mmCIF file of C-alpha atoms and ligand atoms in Angstrom:
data_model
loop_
_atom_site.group_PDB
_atom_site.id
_atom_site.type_symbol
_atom_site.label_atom_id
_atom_site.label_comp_id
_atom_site.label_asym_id
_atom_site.label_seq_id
_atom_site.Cartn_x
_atom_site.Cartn_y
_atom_site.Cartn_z
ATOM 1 C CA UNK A 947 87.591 177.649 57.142
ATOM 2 C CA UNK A 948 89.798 179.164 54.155
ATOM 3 C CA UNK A 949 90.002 177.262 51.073
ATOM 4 C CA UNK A 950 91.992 177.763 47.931
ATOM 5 C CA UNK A 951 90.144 176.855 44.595
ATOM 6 C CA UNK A 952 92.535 176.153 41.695
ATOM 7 C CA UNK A 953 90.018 175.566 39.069
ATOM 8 C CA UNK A 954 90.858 177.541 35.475
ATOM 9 C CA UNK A 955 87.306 176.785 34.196
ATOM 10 C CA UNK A 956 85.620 179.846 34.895
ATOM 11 C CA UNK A 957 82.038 178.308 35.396
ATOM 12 C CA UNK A 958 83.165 175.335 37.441
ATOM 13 C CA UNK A 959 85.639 177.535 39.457
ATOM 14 C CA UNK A 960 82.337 180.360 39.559
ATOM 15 C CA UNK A 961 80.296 177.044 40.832
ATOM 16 C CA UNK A 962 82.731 175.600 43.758
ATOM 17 C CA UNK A 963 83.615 178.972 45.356
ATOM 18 C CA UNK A 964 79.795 179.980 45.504
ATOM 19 C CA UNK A 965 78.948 176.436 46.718
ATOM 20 C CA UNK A 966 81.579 176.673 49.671
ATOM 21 C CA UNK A 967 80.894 180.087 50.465
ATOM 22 C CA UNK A 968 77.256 178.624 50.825
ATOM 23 C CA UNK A 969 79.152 176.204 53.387
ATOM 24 C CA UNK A 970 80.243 179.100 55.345
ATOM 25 C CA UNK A 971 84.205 178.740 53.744
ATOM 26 C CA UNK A 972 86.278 181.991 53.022
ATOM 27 C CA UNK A 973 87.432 181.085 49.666
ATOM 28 C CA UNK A 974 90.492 182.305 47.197
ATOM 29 C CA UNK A 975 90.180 181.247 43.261
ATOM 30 C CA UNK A 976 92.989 181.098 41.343
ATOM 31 C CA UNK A 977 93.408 180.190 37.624
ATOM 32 C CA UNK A 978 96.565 178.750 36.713
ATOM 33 C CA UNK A 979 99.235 176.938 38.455
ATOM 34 C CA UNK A 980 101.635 179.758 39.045
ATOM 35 C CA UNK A 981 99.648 181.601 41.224
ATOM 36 C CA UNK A 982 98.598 178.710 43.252
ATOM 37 C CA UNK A 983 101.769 178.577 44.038
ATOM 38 C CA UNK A 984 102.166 181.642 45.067
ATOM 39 C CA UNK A 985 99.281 181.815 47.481
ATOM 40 C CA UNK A 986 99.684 178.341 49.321
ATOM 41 C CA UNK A 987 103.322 179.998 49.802
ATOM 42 C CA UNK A 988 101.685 182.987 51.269
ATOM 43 C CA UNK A 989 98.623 181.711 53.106
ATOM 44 C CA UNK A 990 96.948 179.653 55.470
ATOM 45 C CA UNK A 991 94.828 177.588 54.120
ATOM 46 C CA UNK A 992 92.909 174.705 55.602
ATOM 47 C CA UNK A 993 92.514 173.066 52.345
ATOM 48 C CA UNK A 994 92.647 173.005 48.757
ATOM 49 C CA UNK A 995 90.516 172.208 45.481
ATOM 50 C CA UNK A 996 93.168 171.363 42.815
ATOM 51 C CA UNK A 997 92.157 170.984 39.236
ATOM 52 C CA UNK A 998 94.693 168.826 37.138
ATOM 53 C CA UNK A 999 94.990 169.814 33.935
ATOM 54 C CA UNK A 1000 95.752 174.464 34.455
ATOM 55 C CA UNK A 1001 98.024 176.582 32.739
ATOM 56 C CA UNK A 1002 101.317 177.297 33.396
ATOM 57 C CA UNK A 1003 101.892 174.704 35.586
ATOM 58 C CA UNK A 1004 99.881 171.766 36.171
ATOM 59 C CA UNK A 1005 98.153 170.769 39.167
ATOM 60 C CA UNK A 1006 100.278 167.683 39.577
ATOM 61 C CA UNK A 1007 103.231 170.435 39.963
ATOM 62 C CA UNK A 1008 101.496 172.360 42.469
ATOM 63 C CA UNK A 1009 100.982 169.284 44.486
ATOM 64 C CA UNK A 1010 104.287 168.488 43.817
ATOM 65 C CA UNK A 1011 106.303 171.773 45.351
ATOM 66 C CA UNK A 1012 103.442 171.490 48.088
ATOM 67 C CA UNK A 1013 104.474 168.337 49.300
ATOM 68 C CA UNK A 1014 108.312 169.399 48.982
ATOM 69 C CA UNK A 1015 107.941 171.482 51.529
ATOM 70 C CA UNK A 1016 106.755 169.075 53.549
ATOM 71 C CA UNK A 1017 102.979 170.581 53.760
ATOM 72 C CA UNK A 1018 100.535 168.345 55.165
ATOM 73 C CA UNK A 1019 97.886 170.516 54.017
ATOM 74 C CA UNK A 1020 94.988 168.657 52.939
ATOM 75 C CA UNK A 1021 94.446 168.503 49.046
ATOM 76 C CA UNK A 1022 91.247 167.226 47.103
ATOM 77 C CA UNK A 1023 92.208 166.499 43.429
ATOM 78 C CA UNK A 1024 89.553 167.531 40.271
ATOM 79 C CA UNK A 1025 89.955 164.990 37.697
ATOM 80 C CA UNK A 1026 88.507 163.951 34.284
ATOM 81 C CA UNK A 1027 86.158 161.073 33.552
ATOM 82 C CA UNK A 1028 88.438 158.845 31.383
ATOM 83 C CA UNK A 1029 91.977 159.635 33.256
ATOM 84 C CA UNK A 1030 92.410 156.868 35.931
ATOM 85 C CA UNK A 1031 96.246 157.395 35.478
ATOM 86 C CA UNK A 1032 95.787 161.221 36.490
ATOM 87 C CA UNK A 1033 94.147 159.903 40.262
ATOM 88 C CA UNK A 1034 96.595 157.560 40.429
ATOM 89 C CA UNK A 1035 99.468 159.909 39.811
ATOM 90 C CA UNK A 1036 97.401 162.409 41.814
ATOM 91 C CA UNK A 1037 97.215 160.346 44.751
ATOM 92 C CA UNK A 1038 100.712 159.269 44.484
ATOM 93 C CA UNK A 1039 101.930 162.473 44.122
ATOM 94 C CA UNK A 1040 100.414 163.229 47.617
ATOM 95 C CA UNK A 1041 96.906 164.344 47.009
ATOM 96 C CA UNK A 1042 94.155 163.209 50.049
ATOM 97 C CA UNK A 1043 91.134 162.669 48.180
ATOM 98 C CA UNK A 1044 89.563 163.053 44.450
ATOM 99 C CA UNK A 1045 86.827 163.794 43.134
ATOM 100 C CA UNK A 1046 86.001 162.737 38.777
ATOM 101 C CA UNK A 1047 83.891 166.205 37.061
ATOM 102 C CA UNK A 1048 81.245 166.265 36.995
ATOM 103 C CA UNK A 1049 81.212 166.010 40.820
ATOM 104 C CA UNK A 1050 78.061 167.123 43.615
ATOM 105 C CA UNK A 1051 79.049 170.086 45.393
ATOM 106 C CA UNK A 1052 77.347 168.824 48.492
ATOM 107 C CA UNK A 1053 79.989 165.876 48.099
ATOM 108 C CA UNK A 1054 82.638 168.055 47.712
ATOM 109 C CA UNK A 1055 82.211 170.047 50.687
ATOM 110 C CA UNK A 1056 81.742 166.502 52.921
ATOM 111 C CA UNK A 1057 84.799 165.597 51.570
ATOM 112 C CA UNK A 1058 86.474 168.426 52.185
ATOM 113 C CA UNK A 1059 84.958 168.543 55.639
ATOM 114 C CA UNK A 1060 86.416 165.039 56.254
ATOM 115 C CA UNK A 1061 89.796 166.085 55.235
ATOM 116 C CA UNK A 1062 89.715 169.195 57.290
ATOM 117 C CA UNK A 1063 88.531 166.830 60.570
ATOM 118 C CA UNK A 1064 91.205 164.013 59.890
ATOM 119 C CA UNK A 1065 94.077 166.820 59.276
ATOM 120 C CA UNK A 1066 93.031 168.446 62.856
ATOM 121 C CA UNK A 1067 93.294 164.967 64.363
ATOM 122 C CA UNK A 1068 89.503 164.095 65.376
ATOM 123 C CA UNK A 1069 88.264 161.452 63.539
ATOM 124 C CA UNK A 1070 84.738 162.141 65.077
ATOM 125 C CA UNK A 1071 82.454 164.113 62.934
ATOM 126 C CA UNK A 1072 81.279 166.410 65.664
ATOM 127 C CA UNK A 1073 84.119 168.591 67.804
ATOM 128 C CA UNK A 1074 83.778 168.129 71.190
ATOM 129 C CA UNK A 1075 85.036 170.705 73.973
ATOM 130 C CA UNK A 1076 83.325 169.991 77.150
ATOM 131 C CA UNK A 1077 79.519 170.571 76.916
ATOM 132 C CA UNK A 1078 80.394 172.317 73.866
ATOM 133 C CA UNK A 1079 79.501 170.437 70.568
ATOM 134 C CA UNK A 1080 79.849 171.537 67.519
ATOM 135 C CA UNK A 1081 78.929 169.490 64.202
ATOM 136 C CA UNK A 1082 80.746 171.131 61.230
ATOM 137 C CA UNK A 1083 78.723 169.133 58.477
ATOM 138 C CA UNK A 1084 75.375 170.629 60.246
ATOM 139 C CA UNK A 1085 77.161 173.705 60.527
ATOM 140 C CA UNK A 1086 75.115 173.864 64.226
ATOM 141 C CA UNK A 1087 76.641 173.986 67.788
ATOM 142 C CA UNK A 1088 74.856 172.779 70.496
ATOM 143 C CA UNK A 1089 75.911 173.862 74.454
ATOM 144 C CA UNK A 1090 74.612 171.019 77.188
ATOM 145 C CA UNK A 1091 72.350 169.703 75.056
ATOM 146 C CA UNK A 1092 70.553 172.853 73.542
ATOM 147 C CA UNK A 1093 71.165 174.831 69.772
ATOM 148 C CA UNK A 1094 73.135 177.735 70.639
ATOM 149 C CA UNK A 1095 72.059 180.366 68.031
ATOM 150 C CA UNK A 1096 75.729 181.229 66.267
ATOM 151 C CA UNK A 1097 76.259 183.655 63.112
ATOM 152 C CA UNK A 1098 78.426 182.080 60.199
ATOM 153 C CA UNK A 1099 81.425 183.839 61.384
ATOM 154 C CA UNK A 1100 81.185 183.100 65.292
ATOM 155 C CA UNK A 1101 80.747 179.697 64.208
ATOM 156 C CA UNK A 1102 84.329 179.878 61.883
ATOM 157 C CA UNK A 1103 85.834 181.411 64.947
ATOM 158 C CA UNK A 1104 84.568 179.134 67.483
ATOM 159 C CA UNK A 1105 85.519 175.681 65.199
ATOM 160 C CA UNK A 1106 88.933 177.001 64.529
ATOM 161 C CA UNK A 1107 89.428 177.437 68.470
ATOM 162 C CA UNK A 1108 88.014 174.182 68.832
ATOM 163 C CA UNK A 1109 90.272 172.695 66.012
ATOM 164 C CA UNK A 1110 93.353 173.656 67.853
ATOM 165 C CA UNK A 1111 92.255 172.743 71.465
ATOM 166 C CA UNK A 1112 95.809 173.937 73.796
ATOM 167 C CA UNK A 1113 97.141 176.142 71.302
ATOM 168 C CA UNK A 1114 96.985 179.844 70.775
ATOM 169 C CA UNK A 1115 95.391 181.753 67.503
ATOM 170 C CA UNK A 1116 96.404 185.167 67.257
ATOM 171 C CA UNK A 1117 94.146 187.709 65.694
ATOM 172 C CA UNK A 1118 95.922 187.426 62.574
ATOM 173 C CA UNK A 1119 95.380 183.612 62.332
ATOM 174 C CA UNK A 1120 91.851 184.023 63.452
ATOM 175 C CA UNK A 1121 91.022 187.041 60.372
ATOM 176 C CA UNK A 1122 92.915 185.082 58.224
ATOM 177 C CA UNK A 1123 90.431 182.292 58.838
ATOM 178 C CA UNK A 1124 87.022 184.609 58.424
ATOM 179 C CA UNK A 1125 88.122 187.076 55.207
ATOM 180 C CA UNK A 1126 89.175 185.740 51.701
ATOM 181 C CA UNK A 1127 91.300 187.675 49.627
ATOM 182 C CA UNK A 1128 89.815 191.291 48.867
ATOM 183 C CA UNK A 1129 87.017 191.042 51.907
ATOM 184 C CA UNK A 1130 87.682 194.542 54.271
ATOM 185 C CA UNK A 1131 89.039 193.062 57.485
ATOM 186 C CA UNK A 1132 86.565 194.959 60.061
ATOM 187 C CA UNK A 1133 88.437 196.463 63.131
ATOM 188 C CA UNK A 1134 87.898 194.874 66.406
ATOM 189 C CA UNK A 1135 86.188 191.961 64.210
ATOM 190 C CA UNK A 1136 87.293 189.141 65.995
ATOM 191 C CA UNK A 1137 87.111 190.440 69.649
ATOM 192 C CA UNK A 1138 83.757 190.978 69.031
ATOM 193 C CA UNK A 1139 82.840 187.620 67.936
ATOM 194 C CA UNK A 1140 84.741 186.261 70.969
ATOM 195 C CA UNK A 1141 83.089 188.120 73.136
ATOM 196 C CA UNK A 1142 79.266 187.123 71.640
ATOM 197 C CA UNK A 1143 80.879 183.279 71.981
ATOM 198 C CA UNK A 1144 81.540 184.099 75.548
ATOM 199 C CA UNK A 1145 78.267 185.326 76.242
ATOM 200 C CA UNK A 1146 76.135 182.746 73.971
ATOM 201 C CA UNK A 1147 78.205 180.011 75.292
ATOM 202 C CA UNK A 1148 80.206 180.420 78.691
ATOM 203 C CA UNK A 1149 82.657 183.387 79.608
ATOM 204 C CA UNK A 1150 85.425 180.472 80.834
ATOM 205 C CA UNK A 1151 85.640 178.473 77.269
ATOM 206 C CA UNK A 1152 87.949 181.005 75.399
ATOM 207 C CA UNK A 1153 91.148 182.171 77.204
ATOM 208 C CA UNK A 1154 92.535 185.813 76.038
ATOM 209 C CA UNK A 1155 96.536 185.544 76.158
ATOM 210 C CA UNK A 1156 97.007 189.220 76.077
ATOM 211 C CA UNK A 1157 99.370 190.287 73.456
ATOM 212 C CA UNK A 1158 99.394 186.382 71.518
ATOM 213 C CA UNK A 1159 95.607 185.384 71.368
ATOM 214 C CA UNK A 1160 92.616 183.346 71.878
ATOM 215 C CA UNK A 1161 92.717 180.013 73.193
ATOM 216 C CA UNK A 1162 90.660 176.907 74.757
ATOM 217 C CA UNK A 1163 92.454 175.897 77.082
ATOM 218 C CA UNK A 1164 93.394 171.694 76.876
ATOM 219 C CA UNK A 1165 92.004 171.221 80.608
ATOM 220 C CA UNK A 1166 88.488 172.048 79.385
ATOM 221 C CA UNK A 1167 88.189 168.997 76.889
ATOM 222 C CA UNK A 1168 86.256 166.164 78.750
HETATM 223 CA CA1 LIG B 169 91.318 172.445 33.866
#
């Protein structure tokens, strides 16, 4: 999944995008509060880190203009120690979860796996598509039973599809989902991992709407 890291602590912000790029995330870091802005204006995200206290404008303004325009995107606060008032706000403000520095990066990326889950609408930790399971805090699919041997971005590919069970990812949604900023977007990237899903998995699961996308379709969930 893409995640935007607001963090203007360069070794913290360093830390979090090489820990959820460890997690198999696409990940965009941005230092202030301006150009946070900017970018969950611009792109799709499936979540956000938000420090509090940036420049320019403060995370609690961020949140703010996020939730303005009516955003539901899921947002995990960074707070300080002594500042209860700052989660409070923070939460009030519309933030989903927190987390006080210093945090465990394994416990940020199960939160943030929660809040992608619970934004998607399956409050199971393991998607389920038929025979098709795949367990996003394992990062492992399994297909009747058996490990089905995936790379990191088949797997991004495949749980995005699986997110959005009846609806239709174009190309464009699907990159968006695999490359963070400044990554070379590979020609023919994402036909090619639909086509090794196909193959490792069943050719029936993903649906090609020619000229829209990739889908699986609702029919197949049991
Ligand atoms: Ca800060």
């Amino acid at each position: 999944m893409r995640i935007l890291v607001v963090e203007d602590d360069a070794l913290l912000g360093d830390a979090i995008q090489a820990g959820l790029k460890q997690s198999g995330h696409a990940v965009d870091w941005v230092r202030d509060g301006v150009q946070a802005d900017h970018a969950l204006l611009a792109e799709p995200y499936a979540a956000v880190v938000l420090d509090l206290g940036l420049p320019r404008l403060s995370g609690l303004e961020v949140l703010q203009r996020l939730r303005q325009r009516q955003s539901t995107l899921p947002v995990l606060i960074l707070t300080a120690r002594d500042t209860v008032e700052d989660r409070i706000q923070g939460l009030d403000t519309g933030a989903d979860d927190y987390l006080v520095k210093p945090f465990d990066m394994g416990e940020l990326s199960a939160r943030l796996r929660a809040l992608i889950r619970r934004a998607s609408g399956f409050a199971a930790p393991v998607l389920q598509v038929g025979a098709v399971e795949l367990d996003p805090a394992g990062h492992c699919v399994n297909y009747q039973g058996a490990p089905v041997d995936l790379s990191s971005r088949e797997f991004t590919v495949l749980q995005a599809l699986m997110l959005n069970v009846g609806r239709v990812l174009s190309r464009a949604q699907l990159e968006d989902k695999l490359y963070a900023w400044g990554q070379e977007v590979e020609s023919n990237t994402v036909e090619v991992h639909i086509h090794h899903l196909r193959r490792k998995l069943y050719p029936s699961l993903i649906e090609t709407i020619r000229g829209v996308g990739y889908l699986i379709p609702r029919d197949k969930v049991v």
